[in-house]
Every structure is written in structure tokens, then in C-alpha cells.
Short mmCIF file of C-alpha atoms in Angstrom, two decimals:
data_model
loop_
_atom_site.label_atom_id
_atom_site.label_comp_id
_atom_site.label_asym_id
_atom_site.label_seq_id
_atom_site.Cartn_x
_atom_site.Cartn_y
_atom_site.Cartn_z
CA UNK Y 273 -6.47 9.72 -35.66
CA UNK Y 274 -6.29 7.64 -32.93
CA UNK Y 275 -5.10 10.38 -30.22
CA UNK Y 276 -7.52 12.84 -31.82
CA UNK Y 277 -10.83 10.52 -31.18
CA UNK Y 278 -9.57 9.65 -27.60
CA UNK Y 279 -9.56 13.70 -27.19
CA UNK Y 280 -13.08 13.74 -28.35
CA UNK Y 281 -14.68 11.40 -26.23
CA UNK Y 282 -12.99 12.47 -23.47
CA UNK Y 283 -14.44 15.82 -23.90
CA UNK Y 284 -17.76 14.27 -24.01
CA UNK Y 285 -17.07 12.38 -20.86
CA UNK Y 286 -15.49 15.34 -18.80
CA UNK Y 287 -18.74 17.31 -19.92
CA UNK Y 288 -20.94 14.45 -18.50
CA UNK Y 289 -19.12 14.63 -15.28
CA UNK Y 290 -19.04 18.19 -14.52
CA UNK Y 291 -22.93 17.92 -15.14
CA UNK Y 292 -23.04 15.39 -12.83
CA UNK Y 293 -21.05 16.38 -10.03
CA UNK Y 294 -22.39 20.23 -10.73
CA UNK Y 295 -26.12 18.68 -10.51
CA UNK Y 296 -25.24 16.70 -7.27
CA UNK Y 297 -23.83 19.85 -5.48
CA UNK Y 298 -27.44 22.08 -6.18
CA UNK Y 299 -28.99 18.74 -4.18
CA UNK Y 300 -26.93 19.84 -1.53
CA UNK Y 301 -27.43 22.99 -1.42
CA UNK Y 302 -31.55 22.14 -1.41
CA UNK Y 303 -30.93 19.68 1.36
CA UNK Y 304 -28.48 21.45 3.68
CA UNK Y 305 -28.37 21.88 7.33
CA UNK Y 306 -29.66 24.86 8.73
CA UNK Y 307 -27.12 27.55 9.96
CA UNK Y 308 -25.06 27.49 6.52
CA UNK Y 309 -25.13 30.38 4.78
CA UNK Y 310 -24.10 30.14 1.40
CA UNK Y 311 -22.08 32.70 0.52
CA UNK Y 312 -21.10 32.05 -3.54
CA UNK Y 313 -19.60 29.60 -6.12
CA UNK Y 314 -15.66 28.78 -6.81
CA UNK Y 315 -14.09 26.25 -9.00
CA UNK Y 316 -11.61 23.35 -8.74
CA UNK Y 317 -10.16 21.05 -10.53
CA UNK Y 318 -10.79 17.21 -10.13
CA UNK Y 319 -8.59 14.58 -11.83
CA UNK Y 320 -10.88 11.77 -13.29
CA UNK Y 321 -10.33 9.54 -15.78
CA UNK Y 322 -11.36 11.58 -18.21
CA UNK Y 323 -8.78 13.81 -17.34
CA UNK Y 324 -9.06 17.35 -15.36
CA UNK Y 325 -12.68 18.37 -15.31
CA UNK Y 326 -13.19 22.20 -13.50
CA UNK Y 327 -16.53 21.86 -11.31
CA UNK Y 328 -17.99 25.09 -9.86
CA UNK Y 329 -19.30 24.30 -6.43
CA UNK Y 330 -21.01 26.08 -3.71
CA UNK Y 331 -19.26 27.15 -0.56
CA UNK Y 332 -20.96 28.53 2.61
CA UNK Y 333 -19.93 29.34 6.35
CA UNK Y 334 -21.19 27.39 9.38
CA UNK Y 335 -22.29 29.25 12.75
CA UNK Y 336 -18.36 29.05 13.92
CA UNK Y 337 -17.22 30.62 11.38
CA UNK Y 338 -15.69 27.84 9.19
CA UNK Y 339 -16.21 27.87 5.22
CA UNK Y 340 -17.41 24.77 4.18
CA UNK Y 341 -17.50 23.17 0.46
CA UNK Y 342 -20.53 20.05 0.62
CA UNK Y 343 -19.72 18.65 -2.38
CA UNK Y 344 -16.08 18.35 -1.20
CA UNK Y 345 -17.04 16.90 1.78
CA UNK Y 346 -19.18 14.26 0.49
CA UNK Y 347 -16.86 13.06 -2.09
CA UNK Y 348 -13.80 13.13 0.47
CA UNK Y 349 -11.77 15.72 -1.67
CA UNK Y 350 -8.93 16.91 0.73
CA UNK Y 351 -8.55 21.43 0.91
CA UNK Y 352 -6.43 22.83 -1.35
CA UNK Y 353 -4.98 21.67 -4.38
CA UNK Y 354 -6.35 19.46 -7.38
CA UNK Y 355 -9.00 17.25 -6.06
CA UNK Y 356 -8.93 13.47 -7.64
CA UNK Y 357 -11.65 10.57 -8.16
CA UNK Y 358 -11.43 7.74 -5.59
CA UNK Y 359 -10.43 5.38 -8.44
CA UNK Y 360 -7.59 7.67 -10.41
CA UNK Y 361 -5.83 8.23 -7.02
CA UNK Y 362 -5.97 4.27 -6.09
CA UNK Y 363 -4.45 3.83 -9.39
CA UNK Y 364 -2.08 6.55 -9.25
CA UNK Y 365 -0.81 5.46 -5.59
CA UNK Y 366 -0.58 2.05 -6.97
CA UNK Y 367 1.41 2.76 -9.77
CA UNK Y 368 3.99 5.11 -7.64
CA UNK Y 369 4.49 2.03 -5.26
CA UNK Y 370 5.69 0.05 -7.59
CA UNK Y 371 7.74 2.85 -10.11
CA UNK Y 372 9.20 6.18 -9.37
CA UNK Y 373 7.16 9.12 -9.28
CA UNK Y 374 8.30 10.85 -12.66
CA UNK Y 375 7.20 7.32 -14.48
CA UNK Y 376 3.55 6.99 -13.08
CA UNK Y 377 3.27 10.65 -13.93
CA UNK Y 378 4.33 10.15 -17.22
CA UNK Y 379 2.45 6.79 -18.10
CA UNK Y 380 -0.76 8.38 -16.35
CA UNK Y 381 -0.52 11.60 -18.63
CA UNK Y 382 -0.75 9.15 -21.67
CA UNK Y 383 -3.50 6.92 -20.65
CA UNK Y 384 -5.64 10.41 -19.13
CA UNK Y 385 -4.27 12.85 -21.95
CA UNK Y 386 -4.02 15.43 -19.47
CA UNK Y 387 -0.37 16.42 -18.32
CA UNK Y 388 0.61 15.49 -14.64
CA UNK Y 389 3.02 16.40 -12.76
CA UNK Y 390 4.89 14.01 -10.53
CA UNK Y 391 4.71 16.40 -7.40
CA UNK Y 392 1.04 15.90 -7.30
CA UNK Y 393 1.39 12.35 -6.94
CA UNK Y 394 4.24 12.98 -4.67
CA UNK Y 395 1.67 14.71 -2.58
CA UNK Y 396 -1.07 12.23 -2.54
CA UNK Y 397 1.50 9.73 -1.15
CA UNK Y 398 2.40 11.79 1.58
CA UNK Y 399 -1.07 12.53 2.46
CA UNK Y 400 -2.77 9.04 2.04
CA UNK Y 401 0.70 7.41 3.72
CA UNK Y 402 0.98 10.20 6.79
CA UNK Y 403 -2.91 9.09 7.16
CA UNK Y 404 -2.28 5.45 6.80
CA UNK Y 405 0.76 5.92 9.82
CA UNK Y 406 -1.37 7.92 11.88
CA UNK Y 407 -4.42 5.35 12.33
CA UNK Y 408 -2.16 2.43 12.51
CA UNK Y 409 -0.29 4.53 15.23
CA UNK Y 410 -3.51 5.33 17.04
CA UNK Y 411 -4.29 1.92 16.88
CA UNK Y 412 -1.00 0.82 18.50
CA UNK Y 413 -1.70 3.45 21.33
CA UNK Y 414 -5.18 2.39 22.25
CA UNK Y 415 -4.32 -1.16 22.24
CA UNK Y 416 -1.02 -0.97 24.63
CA UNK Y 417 -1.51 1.86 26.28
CA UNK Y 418 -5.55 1.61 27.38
CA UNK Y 419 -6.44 -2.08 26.37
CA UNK Y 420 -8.67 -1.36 23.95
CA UNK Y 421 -8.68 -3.95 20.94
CA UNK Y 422 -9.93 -2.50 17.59
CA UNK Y 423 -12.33 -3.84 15.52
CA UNK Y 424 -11.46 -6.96 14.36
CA UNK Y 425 -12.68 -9.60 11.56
CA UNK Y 426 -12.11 -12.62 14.50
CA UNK Y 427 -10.47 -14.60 12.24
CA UNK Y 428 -9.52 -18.03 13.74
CA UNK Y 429 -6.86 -20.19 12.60
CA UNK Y 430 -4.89 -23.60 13.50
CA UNK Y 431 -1.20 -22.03 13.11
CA UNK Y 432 -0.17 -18.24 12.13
CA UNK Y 433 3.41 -17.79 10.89
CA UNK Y 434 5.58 -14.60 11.66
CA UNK Y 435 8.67 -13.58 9.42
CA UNK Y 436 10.78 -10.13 9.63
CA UNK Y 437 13.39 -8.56 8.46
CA UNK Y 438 14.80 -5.37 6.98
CA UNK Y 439 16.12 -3.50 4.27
CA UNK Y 440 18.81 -0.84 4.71
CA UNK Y 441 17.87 2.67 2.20
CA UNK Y 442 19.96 5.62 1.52
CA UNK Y 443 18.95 8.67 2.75
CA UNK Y 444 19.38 12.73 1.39
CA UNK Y 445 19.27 15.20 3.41
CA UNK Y 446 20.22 13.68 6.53
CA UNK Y 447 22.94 13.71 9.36
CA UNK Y 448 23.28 9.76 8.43
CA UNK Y 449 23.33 8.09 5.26
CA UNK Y 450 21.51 5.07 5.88
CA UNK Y 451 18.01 4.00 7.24
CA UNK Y 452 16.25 0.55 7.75
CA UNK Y 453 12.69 -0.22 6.86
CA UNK Y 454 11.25 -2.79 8.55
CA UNK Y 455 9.14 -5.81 6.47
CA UNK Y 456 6.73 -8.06 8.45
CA UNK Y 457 4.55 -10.56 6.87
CA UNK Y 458 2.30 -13.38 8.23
CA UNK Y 459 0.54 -16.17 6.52
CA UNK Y 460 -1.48 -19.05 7.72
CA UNK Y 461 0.64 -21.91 6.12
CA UNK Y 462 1.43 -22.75 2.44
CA UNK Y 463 -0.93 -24.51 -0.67
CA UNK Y 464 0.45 -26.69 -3.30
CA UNK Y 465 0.31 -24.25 -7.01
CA UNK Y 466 2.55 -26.90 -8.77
CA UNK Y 467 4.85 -29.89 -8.65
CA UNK Y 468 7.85 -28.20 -6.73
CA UNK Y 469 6.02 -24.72 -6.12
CA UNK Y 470 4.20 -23.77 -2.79
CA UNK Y 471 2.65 -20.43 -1.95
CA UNK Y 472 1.82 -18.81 1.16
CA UNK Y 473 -1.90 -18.88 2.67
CA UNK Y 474 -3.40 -15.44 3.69
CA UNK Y 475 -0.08 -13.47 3.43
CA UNK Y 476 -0.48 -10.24 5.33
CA UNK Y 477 2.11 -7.76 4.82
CA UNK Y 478 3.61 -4.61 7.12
CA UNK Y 479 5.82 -2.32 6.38
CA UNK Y 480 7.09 0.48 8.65
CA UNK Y 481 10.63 3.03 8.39
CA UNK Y 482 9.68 3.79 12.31
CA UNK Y 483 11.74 2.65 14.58
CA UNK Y 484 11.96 -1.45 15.86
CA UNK Y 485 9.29 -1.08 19.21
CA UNK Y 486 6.92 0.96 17.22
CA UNK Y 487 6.83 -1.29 14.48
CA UNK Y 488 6.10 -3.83 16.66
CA UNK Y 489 3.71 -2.49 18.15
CA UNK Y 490 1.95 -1.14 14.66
CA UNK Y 491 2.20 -4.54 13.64
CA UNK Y 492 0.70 -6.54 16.64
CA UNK Y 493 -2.68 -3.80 16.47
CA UNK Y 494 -2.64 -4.45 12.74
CA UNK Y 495 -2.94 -8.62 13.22
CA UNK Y 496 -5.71 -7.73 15.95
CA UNK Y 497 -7.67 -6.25 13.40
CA UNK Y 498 -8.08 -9.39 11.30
CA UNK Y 499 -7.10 -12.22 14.24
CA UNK Y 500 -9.07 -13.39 17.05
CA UNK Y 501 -5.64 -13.88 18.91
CA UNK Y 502 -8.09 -16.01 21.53
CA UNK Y 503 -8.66 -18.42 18.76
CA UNK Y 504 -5.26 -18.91 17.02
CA UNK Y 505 -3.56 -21.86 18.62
CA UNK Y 506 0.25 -21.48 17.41
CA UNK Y 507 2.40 -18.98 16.48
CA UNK Y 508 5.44 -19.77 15.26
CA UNK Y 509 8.20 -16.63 14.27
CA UNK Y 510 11.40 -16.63 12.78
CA UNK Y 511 14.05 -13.93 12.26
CA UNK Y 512 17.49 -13.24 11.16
CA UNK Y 513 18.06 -12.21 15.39
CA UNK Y 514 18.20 -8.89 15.33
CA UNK Y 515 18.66 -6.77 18.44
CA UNK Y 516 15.06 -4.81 17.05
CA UNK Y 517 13.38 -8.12 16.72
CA UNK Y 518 14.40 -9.63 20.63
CA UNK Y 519 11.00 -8.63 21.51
CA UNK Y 520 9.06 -10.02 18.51
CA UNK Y 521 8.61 -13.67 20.47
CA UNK Y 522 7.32 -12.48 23.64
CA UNK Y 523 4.86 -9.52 21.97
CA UNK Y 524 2.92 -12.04 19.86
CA UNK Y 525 2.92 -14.94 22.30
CA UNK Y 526 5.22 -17.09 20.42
CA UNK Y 527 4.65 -20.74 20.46
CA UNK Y 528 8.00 -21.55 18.75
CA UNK Y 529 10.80 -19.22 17.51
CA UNK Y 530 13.38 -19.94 15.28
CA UNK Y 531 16.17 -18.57 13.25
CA UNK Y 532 15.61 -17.68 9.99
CA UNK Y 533 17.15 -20.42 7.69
CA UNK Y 534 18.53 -18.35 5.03
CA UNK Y 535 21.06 -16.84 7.20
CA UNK Y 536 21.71 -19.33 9.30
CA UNK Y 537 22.79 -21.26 6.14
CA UNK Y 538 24.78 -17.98 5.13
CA UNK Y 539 26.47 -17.44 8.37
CA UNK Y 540 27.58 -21.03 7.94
CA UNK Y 541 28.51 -21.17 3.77
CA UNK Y 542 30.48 -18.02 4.85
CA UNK Y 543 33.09 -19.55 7.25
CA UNK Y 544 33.40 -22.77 5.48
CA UNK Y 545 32.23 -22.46 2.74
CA UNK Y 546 29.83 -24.41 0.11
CA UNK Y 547 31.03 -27.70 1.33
CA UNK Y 548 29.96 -30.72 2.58
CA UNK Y 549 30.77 -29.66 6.13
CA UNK Y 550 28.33 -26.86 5.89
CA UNK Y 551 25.56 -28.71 5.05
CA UNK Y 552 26.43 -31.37 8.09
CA UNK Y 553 26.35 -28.72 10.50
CA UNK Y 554 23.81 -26.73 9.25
CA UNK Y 555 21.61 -29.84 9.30
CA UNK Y 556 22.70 -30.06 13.03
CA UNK Y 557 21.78 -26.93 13.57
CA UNK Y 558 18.00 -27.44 11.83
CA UNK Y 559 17.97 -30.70 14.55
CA UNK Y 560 18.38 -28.40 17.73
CA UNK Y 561 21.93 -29.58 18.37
CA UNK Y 562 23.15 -26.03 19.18
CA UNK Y 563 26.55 -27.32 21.32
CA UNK Y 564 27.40 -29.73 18.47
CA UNK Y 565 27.48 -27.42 16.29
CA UNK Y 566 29.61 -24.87 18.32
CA UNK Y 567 31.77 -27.62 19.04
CA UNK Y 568 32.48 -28.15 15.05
CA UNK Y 569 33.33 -24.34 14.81
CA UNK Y 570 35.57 -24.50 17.67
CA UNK Y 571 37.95 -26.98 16.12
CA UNK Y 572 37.85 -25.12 12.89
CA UNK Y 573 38.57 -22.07 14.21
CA UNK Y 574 41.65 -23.65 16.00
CA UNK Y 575 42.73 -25.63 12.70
CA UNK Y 576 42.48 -21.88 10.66
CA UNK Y 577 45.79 -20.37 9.46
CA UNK Y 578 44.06 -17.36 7.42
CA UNK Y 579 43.26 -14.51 9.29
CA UNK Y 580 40.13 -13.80 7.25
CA UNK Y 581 38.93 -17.74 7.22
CA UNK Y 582 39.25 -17.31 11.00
CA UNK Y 583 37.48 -14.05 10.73
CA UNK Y 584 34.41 -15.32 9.56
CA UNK Y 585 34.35 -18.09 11.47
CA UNK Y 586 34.53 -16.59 14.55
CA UNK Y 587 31.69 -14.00 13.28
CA UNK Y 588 29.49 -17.70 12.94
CA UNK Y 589 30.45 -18.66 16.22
CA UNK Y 590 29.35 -15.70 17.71
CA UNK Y 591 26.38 -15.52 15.66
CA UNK Y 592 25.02 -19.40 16.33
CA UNK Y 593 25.98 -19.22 19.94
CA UNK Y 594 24.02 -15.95 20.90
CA UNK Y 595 21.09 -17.39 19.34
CA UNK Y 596 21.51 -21.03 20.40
CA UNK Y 597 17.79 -21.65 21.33
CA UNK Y 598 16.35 -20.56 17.97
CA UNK Y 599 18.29 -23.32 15.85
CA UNK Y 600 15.69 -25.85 15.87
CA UNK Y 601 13.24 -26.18 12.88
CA UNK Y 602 9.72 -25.60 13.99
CA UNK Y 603 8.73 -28.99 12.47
CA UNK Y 604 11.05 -30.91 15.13
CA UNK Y 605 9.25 -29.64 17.95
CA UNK Y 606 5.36 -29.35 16.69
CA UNK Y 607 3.45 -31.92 14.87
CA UNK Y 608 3.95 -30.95 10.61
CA UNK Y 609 1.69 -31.84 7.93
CA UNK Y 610 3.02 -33.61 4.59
CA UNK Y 611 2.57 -29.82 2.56
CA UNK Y 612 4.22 -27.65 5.92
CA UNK Y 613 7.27 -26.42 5.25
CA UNK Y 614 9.69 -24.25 7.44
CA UNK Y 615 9.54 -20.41 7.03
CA UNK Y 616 11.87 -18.51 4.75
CA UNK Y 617 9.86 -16.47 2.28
CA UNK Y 618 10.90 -12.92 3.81
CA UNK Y 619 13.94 -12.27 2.08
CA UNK Y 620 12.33 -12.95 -1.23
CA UNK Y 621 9.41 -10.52 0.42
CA UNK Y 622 11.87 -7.95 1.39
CA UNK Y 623 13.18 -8.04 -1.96
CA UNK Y 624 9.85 -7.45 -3.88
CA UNK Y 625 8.31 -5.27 -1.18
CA UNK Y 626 11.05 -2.78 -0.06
CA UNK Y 627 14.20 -3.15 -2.16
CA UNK Y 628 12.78 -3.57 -5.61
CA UNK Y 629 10.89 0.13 -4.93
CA UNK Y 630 13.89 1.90 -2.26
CA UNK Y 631 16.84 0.60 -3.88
CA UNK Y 632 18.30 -0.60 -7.47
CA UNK Y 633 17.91 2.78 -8.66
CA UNK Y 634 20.04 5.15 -7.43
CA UNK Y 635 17.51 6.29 -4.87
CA UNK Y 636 17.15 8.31 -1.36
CA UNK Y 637 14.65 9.17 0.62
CA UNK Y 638 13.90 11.27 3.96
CA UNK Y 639 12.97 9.07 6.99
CA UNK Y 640 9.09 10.32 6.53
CA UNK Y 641 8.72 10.34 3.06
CA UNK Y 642 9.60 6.56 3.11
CA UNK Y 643 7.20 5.50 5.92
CA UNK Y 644 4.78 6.89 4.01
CA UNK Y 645 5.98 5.18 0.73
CA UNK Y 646 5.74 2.12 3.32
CA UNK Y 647 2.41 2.46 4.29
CA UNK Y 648 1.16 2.71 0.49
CA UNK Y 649 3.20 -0.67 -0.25
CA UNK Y 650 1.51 -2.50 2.56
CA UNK Y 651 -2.30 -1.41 1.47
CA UNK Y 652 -1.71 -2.49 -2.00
CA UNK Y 653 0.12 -5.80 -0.86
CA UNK Y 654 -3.07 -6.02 1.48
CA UNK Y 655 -6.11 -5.69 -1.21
CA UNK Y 656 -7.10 -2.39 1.31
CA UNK Y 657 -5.78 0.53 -0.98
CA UNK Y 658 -9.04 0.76 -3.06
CA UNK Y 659 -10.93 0.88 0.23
CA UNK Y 660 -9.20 3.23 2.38
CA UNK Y 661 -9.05 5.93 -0.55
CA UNK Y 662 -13.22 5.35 -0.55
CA UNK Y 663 -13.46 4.93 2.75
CA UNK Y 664 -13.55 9.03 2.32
CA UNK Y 665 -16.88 9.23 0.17
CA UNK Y 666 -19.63 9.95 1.89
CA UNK Y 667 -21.90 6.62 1.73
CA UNK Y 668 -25.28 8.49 2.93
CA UNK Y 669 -25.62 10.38 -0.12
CA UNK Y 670 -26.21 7.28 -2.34
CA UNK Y 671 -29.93 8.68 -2.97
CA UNK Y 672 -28.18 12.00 -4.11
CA UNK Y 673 -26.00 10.58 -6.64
CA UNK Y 674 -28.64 8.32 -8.08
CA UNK Y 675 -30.47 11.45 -8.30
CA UNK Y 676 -28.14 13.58 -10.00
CA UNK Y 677 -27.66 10.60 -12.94
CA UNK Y 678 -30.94 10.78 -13.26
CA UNK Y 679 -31.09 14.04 -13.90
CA UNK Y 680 -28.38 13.88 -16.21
CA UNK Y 681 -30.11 11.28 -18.43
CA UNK Y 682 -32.93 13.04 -18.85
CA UNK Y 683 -31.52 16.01 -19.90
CA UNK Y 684 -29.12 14.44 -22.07
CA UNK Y 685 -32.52 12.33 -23.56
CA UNK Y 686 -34.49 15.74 -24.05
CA UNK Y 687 -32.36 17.42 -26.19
CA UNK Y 688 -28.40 15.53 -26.89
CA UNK Y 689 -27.46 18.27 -29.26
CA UNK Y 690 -28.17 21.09 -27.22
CA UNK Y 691 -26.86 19.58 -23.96
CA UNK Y 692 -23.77 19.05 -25.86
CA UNK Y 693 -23.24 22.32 -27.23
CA UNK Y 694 -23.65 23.70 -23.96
CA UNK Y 695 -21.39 21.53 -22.42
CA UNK Y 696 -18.70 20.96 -24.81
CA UNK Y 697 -16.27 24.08 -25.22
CA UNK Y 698 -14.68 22.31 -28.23
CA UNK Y 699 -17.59 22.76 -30.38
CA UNK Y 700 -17.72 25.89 -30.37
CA UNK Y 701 -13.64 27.22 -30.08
CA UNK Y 702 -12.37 27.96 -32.93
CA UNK Y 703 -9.14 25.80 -32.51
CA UNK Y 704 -8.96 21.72 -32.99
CA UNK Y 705 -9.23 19.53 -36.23
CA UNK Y 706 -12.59 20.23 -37.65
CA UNK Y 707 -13.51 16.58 -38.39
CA UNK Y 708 -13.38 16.29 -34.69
CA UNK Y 709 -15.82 18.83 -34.34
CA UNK Y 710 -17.94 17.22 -37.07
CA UNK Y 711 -17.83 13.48 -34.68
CA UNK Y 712 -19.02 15.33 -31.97
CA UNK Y 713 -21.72 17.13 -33.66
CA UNK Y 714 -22.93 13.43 -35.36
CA UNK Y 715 -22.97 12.15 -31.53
CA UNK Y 716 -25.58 14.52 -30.91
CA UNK Y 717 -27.96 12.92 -32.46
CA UNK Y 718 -27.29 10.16 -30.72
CA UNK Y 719 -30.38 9.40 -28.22
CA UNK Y 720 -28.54 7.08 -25.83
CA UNK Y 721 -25.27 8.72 -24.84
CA UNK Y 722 -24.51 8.63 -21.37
CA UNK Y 723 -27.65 6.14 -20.82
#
């Protein structure tokens, strides 16, 4: 009974918007520029939340030559294809960045009753991501190639702090077998949320499969878009050292730089395990006291009978000595307050933003396919996916829309059992559960539906 009454007022809804959307479409046909020619009617499909409603729109061809669909323009439906609503797709993008493709197609198709296929949402990701990677490319080009800062929210704050790292992915398809994405996030310090817990102020999140410089680059246009770099006093950045990240420091104006504690602590627990004399040097390390602690390995490495103990200690060595001048903590050198706290949420980032949707699964992916996975992940971590999918809607036909509701209302008022018959095919088929039919037909006399 339950799936049976969620078919019916569906229906009613998908009838309501192809009225509406049908209605809104003869307003721009009335209100057109001149030099279209309209030259007939076709229909497409449009994924709401209703399910799949088929509109018939006009089409016409401009003095060049070019066919032109208004309604699809002003709603920001892409050519070819099933067209969606602006807040099915945010949903549906959302749902794919977080589970594979066949499960949001599958828990969609219950929650829509409509069937969908996992390709079209395969699609949309490629689209809205290959979009997402071309603006924040074109952004990157402008800025370091002509000067030209984009427009920006001029935020100003005290302290901004920098963490990156990345996450190795299988690929298919591919001459290699593995690929990094790159994870970036910055935050503007941390805020008490309970006795022992702290959580990170302002996170900003970006993601990128492109190679180190370019995400960079991405990365430092992104920031400019929110940060008044003019205004923010301190940056401080911290890293695992990798050869992609050298440049990191001297890109964003760096006021302090350190090694990421996580794996210094690793490097460390790794050649000498979890013992006392791990902690000792690794709080050495945390105090700036690089030749100390180099010292300490030294005399280990000499004392070491095991080749594989001396193995890994020599791998620390290396490690701690190449990247002497990032040991000290960040609170040793710049005034701290009592809630600051040194940097280390990226691999717990990394780990909810890239591995937790790339890997664990049994996954692969092609290079492109996951940048654009990448650049879905980072508008959804960012609040921005609902907006850049509207972004697409045309905003000047407001008067249009309010119009065509209008419109709808009053012919819905005039006459609700005639409207519906006319715009209800399931009244008058001869297939589905007649008690169905019977609800509908009651709903008719209902003066307010759709008010």
C-alpha cells in the first residue's frame, strides 16, 4: 500500500511539473529575442524528484545557424541526454562521493521510484568534475601567469594553517598501476567541542589527481578566492616532505614550516621502536634539536647487529637529516595560545576524504575520472556543491517562474478534476490497481492541491 500511494502522488507531482515547466517555456517563446525562428516542439526527459517527467519544449534557430532550446538554457540543462533538477543532481553527486556509483543509483531509484542507471550518474560526475577542474585551472592560469587575482571574499585572519599529503589509488587501464591524489586542507586554528576533543576552524579542503605543481598552483588560486592574503599575518605548513610538496613553503609565503608529526613519530617508532628512546628523541626533535637527534641515530645505527633494525634506521636517518629545518614545532618558535595545538589532522583527512571513497573496496580508476571524482569531494567538503550545480539556472527569469506557478494555480483552482484528468495518464490507462485510480480521482475534488 505504501509503494502504491507513493506512485500516486508522484504522478500528481510529475503532472504539476510538466505543467509548470511546459507553461514557463510558452513565456519564452512570447518574450524571445528577435532573430529566433522557432522551428517546432521535441521532448526530453528531466529527472526530478518526482521521478522522470517528459517536457515538450520549443526549439528554434538563431541568425548563425545554431538550434537553440530556451527553456534548456534557462534552467542550465546540459545537450543531450536526460536533463536533471538542480537539487536531484546535488544530491545524486553527493551521494556518489561518498558510495560507489551502482549504490547511489540503486538507493536513488528507491527514494524517486524511477529506475536509474549508474552510468548516468557516472556522467554527471564527469561533467560537473571536468567543469569544476577547468575553472579552478583557469583560475590557476590567470593568477600565475597574468597576475590577475579572482574574486575573492577578503577574508582576514590572525594565523592560516596548511596541511598536505597524499593517497596512492590503483589504476585500470593504464601503463602503471598506481596514481597519487593529492589532499590539501587549511583551517584557521582549532575550537574546544569537548573535554579532550578539538576541531578545526574554517577547514577548507582541495583535492586534485593532477600532478604536484598544478595542484599547487589550483590550490593557492583557490585560497585567493576566500583570503585576503594582504591581511593574513602567519602561515604556518606542515608536510610529510615530499619531493611534490618542496615548493609548498615558498608558494604560500610560509611563516613557519614544519614536518608533519605523525610521520616524524613513525619514521622514529619504526627504527626503534615503541620505546622510551623514541619518545626522547622524538621530543628532541619537536624542540628543534635536529643534530641531537642525528647524533642518537648515529650511535644506534653503529650499536645494530640486524640487518633490517639497521635498515630502518638508516631510512630515519636519512629521512630526519634531509629535512633537518622542519623539526621544530610551530609553537616553539611563534607565540601559542592555551587551545593551539600543532597540526596533524591530514592523515585522518586523507583517510575520510580520498581513501575511504578510492580505496577499501577493491577499486580503480583512470587518472581523469578520479580528478573529477576529486573535484566533487572537495565541493561537498566545501558547502559549494549546491551552488555551483545552480550557479547554471538562469537567475533573470525569476518573474517567469513566478509567473508560470501562477498560472498553474489558477488552473489547477478553476477546475482540479479536469486539470487532473488531463494531466494524469494513470487515470485514464487501463493498467494499475484501481483503488489508486479511485485516490486520485477523490484528490480532484480537492480545491487546494498544488496551492
Amino acid at each position: 500500500m505504501e509503494e502504491k500511494t507513493a506512485e500516486a502522488l508522484f504522478e500528481v507531482g510529475r503532472a504539476i511539473l510538466k505543467t509548470y515547466m511546459e507553461h514557463l517555456d510558452e513565456a519564452f517563446m512570447k518574450d524571445r529575442e528577435k532573430g529566433l525562428r522557432h522551428l517546432g516542439m521535441r521532448e526530453r526527459d528531466v529527472l526530478t524528484r518526482f521521478g522522470v517527467v517528459r517536457v515538450k519544449r520549443r526549439y528554434y534557430r538563431d541568425g548563425e545557424g545554431n538550434t537553440r532550446f530556451l527553456l534548456d538554457e534557462a534552467l542550465g540543462w546540459d545537450k543531450g541526454g536526460m536533463a536533471m533538477t538542480p537539487s536531484v543532481e546535488a544530491q545524486a553527486l553527493k551521494m556518489c562521493s561518498e558510495i560507489s556509483y551502482r549504490k547511489s543509483a540503486e538507493h536513488l531509484s528507491f527514494f524517486l521510484v524511477e529506475d536509474i542507471g549508474h552510468s548516468l550518474l557516472h556522467r554527471r560526475v564527469q561533467i560537473r568534475g571536468s567543469e569544476r577542474a577547468e575553472e579552478k585551472g583557469r583560475l590557476a592560469e590567470e593568477l600565475f601567469s597574468w597576475g590577475v587575482l579572482p574574486p575573492s571574499e577578503r577574508r582576514e585572519t590572525q594565523r592560516l594553517f596548511m596541511e598536505a599529503d597524499g593517497c596512492m589509488i590503483s589504476l585500470q587501464r593504464e601503463g602503471r598501476r598506481k596514481h597519487e591524489v593529492k589532499v590539501g586542507i587549511s583551517y584557521e586554528g582549532w575550537q574546544r567541542v569537548g573535554e579532550e576533543k578539538w576541531r578545526t576552524k574554517n577547514r577548507r579542503a582541495c583535492l586534485s589527481a593532477a600532478d604536484g605543481g598544478a595542484f599547487l598552483s589550483q590550490w593557492s588560486a583557490d585560497l585567493a578566492t576566500v583570503y585576503d592574503h594582504a591581511k593574513v599575518k602567519e602561515v604556518i605548513w606542515s608536510s610529510d616532505g615530499a619531493s611534490w610538496l618542496a615548493k609548498g613553503p615558498g608558494l604560500f609565503s610560509c611563516t613557519h614550516a614544519q614536518l608533519d608529526r605523525f610521520h616524524l613519530k613513525r619514521s622514529l617508532t619504526r627504527a626503534l621502536g615503541f620505546s622510551s628512546e623514541a619518545s626522547r628523541l622524538f621530543s628532541l626533535a619537536c624542540r628543534g634539536k635536529a643534530s641531537e637527534v642525528v647524533k642518537e641515530l648515529e650511535k644506534h645505527l653503529e650499536k645494530a647487529t640486524d640487518e633490517r633494525k639497521r635498515k630502518r634506521i638508516a631510512e630515519a636517518l636519512s629521512y630526519i637529516s634531509s629535512l633537518s629545518a622542519w623539526l621544530s614545532d610551530w609553537r616553539k618558535v611563534l607565540p601559542a595560545g592555551e587551545d593551539d595545538r600543532s597540526p596533524g589532522a591530514i592523515e585522518s583527512n586523507v583517510d575520510k576524504l580520498a581513501a575511504d571513497r578510492f580505496k577499501k573496496r577493491g577499486m580503480s580508476w583512470r587518472p581523469q575520472g578520479a580528478d573529477h571524482m576529486c573535484q566533487i569531494i572537495e565541493l561537498k567538503e566545501n558547502g559549494e556543491l549546491p551552488s555551483f550545480i545552480s550557479k547554471r539556472v538562469k537567475t533573470a527569469d525569476a518573474r517567469k517562474a513566478q509567473a508560470a506557478m501562477a498560472y498553474l494555480r489558477k488552473e489547477v483552482r478553476r477546475d482540479p478534476e479536469a486539470w487532473l484528468k488531463k494531466n494524469m495518464p494513470l487515470l485514464q490507462s487501463r493498467s494499475g490497481d484501481p483503488w489508486v485510480k479511485e485516490v486520485l480521482a477523490g484528490l480532484a475534488g480537492y480545491d487546494k492541491l498544488a496551492c
